[in-house]
Short mmCIF file of C-alpha atoms in Angstrom, two decimals:
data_model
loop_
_atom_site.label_atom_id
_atom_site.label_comp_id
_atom_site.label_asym_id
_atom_site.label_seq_id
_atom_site.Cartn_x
_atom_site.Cartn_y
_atom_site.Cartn_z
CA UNK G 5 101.44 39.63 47.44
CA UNK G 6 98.07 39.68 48.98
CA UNK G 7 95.73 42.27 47.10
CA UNK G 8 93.00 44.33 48.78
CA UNK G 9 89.82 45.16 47.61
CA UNK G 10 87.43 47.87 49.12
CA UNK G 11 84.44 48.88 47.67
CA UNK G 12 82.05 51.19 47.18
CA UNK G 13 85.23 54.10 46.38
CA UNK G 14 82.90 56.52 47.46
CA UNK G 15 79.42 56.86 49.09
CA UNK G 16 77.44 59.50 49.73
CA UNK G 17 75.08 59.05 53.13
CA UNK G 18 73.17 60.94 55.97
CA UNK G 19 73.66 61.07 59.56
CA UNK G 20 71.94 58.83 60.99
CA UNK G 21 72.54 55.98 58.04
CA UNK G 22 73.94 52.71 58.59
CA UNK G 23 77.07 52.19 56.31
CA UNK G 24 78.64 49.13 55.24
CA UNK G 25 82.03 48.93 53.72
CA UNK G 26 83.39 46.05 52.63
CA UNK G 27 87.16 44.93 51.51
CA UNK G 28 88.28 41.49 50.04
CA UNK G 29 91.40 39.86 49.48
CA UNK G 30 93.31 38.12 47.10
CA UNK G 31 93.86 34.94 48.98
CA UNK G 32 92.90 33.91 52.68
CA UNK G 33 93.79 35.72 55.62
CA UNK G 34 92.05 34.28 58.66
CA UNK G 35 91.02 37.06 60.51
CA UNK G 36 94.23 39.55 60.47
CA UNK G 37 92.21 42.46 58.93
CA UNK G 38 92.06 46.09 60.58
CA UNK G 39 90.50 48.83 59.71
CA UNK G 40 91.43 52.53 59.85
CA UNK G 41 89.32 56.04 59.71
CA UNK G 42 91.77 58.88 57.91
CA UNK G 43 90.77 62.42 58.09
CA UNK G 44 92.21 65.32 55.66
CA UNK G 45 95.90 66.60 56.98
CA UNK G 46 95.54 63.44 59.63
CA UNK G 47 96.91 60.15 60.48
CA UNK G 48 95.00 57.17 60.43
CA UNK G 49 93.58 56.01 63.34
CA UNK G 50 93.31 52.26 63.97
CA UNK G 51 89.25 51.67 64.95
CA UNK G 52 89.27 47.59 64.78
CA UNK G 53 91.56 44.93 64.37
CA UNK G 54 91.61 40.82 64.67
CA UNK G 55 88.66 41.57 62.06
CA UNK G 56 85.68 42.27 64.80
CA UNK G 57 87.63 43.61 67.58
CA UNK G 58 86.94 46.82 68.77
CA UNK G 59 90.18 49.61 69.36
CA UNK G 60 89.99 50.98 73.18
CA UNK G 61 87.90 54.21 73.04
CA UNK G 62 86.04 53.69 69.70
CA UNK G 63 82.39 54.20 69.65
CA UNK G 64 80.09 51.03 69.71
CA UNK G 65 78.39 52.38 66.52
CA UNK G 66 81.32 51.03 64.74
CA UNK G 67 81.51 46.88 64.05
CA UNK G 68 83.61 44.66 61.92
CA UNK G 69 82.94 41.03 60.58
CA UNK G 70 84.49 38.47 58.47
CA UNK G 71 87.36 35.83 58.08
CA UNK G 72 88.73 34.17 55.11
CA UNK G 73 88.77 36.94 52.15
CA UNK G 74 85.39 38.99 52.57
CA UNK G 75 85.26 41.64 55.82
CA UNK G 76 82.75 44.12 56.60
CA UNK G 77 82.77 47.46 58.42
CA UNK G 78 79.59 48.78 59.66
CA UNK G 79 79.05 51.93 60.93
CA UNK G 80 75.34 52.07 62.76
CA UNK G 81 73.75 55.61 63.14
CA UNK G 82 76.32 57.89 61.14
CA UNK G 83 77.80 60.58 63.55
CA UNK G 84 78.96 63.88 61.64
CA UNK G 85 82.54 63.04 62.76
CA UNK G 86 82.19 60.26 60.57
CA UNK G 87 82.19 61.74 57.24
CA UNK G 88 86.09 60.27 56.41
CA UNK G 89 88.49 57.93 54.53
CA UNK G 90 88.18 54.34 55.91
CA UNK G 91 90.95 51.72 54.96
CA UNK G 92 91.28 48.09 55.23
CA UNK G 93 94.81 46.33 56.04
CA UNK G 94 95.71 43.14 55.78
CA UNK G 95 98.49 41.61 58.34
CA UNK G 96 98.49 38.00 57.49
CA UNK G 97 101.88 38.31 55.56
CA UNK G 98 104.56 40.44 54.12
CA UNK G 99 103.96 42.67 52.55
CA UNK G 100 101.45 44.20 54.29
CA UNK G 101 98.79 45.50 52.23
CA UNK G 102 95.77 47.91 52.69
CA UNK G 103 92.48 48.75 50.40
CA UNK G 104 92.31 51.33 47.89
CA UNK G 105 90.10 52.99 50.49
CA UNK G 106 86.20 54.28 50.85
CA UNK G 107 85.49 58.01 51.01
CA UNK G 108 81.73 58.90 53.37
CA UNK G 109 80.57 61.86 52.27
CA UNK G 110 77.78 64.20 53.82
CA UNK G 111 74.65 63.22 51.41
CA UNK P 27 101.44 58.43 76.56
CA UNK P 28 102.49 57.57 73.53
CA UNK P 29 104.15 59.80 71.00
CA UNK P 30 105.92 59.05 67.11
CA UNK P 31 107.72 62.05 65.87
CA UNK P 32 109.01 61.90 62.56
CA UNK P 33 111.62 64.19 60.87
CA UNK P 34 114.04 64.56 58.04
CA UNK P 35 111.64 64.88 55.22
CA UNK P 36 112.06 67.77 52.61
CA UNK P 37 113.13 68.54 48.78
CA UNK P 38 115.54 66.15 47.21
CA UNK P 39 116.44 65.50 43.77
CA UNK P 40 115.77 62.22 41.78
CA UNK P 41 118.11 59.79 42.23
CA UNK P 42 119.05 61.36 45.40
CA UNK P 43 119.19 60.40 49.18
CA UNK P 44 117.45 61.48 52.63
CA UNK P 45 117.20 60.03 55.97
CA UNK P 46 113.99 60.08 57.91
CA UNK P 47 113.63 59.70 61.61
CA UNK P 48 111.12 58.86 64.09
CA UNK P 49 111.31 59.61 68.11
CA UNK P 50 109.29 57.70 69.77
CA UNK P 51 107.99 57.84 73.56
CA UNK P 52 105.88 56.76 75.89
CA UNK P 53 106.23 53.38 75.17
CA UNK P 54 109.11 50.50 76.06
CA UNK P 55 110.14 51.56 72.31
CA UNK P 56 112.64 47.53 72.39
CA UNK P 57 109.50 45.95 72.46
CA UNK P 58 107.41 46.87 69.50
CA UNK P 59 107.67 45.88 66.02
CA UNK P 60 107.83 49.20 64.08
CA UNK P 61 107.10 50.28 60.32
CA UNK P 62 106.97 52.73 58.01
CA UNK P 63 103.43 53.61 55.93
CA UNK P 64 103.79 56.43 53.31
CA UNK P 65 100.87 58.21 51.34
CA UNK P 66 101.01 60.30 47.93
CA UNK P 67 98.74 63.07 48.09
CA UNK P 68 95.20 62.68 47.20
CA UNK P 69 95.80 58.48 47.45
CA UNK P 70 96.29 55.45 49.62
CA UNK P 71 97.98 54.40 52.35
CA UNK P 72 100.93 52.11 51.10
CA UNK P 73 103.56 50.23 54.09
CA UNK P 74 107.24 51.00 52.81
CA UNK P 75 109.18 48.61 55.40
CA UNK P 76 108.79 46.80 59.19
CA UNK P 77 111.32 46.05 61.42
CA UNK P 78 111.24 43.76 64.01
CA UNK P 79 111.99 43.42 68.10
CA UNK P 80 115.04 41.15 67.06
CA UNK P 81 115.97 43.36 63.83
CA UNK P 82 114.45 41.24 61.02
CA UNK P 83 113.43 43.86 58.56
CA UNK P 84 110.91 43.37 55.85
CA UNK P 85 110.13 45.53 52.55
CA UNK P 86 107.59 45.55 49.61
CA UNK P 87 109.15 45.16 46.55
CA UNK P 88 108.86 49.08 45.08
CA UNK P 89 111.09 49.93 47.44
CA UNK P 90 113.41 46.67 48.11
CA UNK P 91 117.68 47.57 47.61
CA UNK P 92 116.44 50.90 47.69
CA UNK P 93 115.22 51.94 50.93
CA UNK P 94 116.43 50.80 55.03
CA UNK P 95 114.66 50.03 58.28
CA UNK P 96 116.58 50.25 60.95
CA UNK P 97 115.99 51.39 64.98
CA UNK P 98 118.20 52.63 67.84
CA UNK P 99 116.81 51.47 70.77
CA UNK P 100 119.04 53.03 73.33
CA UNK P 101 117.88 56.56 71.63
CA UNK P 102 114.19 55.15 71.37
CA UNK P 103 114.53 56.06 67.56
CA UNK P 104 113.26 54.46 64.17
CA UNK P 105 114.81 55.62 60.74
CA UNK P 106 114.81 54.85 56.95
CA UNK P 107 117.33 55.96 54.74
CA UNK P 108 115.95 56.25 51.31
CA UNK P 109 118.49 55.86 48.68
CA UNK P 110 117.92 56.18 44.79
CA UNK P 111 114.99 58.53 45.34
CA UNK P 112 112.01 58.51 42.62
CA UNK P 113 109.03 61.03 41.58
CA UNK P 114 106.86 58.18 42.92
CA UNK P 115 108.60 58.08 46.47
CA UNK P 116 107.13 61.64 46.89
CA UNK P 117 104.71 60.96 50.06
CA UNK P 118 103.96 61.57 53.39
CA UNK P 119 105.78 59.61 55.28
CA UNK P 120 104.09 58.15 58.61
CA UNK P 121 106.20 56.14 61.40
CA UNK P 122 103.85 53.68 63.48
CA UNK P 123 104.01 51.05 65.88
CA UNK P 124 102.12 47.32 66.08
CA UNK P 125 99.71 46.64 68.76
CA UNK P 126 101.81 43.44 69.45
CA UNK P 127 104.51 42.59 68.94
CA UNK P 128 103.88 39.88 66.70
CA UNK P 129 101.06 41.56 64.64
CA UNK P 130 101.01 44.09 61.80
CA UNK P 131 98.06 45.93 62.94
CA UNK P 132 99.12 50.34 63.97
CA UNK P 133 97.79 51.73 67.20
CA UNK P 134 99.94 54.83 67.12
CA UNK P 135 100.68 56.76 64.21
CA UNK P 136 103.05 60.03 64.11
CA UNK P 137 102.17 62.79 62.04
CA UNK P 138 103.96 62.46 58.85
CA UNK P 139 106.95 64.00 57.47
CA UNK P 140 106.54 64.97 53.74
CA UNK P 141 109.33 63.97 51.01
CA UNK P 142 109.20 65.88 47.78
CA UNK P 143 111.37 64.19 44.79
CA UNK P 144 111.55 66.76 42.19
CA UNK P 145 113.76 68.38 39.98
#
């Protein structure tokens, strides 16, 4: 099974920061990474798959990079709808796997 | 648009049983490879089982002999009867659909159905 690793656990930032998540995995996965924004009593909600690509209605402040085992998620100028749970997920093979997550908290 | 509604979850006692359902619309529900993602309060996200256009199902291996995937698509419905129930099955249970059909990554999420095991 392909393990996922997100770090920081937690960060504390301001709007207006850029954040940087990142999540690694166990063993290769090309480039079928996604990653997901959770707020309190919500669902997820799917911001970028295929690693860089951007979900249909998600603001440009939000960008992903990587291939292989190391991604990134950047988020530019921190919006106060922001402050959430963010989770990586990998879909290069059963089982499907996702980070431990990465709480942004209002600094 | 495009709608998951899951129901079924509730209080059940270890080693016990429950059926979950998801109604979906909005969507050409045959076409879409659908799973189920569960969450423990206060902690991750963690996928429980897939099941495929043609069928195939696929589970991780906490819940493997335990738990089954399977879909209706005449009724445009998704279920998972849980069998064998543990404290650690107690989650929020979340229905969603692929993007593709032939990738893992959810663009539509319902809105959970909690499962309590507890004596």
């Amino acid at each position: 099974a392909i393990r996922m690793t997100q770090s920081p656990s937690s960060l504390s930032a301001s709007t207006g920061d850029r954040v940087t998540i990142t999540c690694r995995a166990s063993q290769g996965i090309s480039s079928y990474l996604a990653w997901y924004q959770q707020k309190p009593g919500k669902a997820p909600k799917l911001l970028i798959y295929a690693a860089s690509t951007l979900q249909s209605g998600v603001p440009s402040r939000f960008s992903g990079s990587g291939s292989g085992t190391d991604f990134t998620l950047t988020i530019s100028c921190l919006q106060s709808e922001d402050f959430a749970t963010y989770y990586c997920q990998q879909y290069y093979s059963y089982p499907l796997s996702f980070g431990g997550g990465t709480k942004v908290e209002i600094k | 648009e495009v709608q998951l509604v899951e129901s079924g979850g509730g209080l059940v006692q270890p080693g016990g049983s429950l059926r979950l359902s998801c109604a979906a619309s909005g969507f050409t529900f045959s076409s879409y490879d659908m799973h189920w993602v569960r969450q423990a309060t206060g902690k991750g996200l963690e996928w429980v089982s897939a099941i495929g256009t043609a069928g195939d199902t696929y589970y991780p291996g906490s819940v493997k002999g335990r738990f089954t995937i399977s879909r209706e698509n005449a009724k445009n419905s998704l279920y998972l009867q849980m069998n064998s129930l543990r404290a650690e099955d107690t989650a929020v249970y979340y229905c969603a659909r692929t993007k593709t059909s032939s990738t893992g990554e959810f663009d539509y999420w319902g809105q959970g159905t909690l499962v309590t095991v507890s004596s």
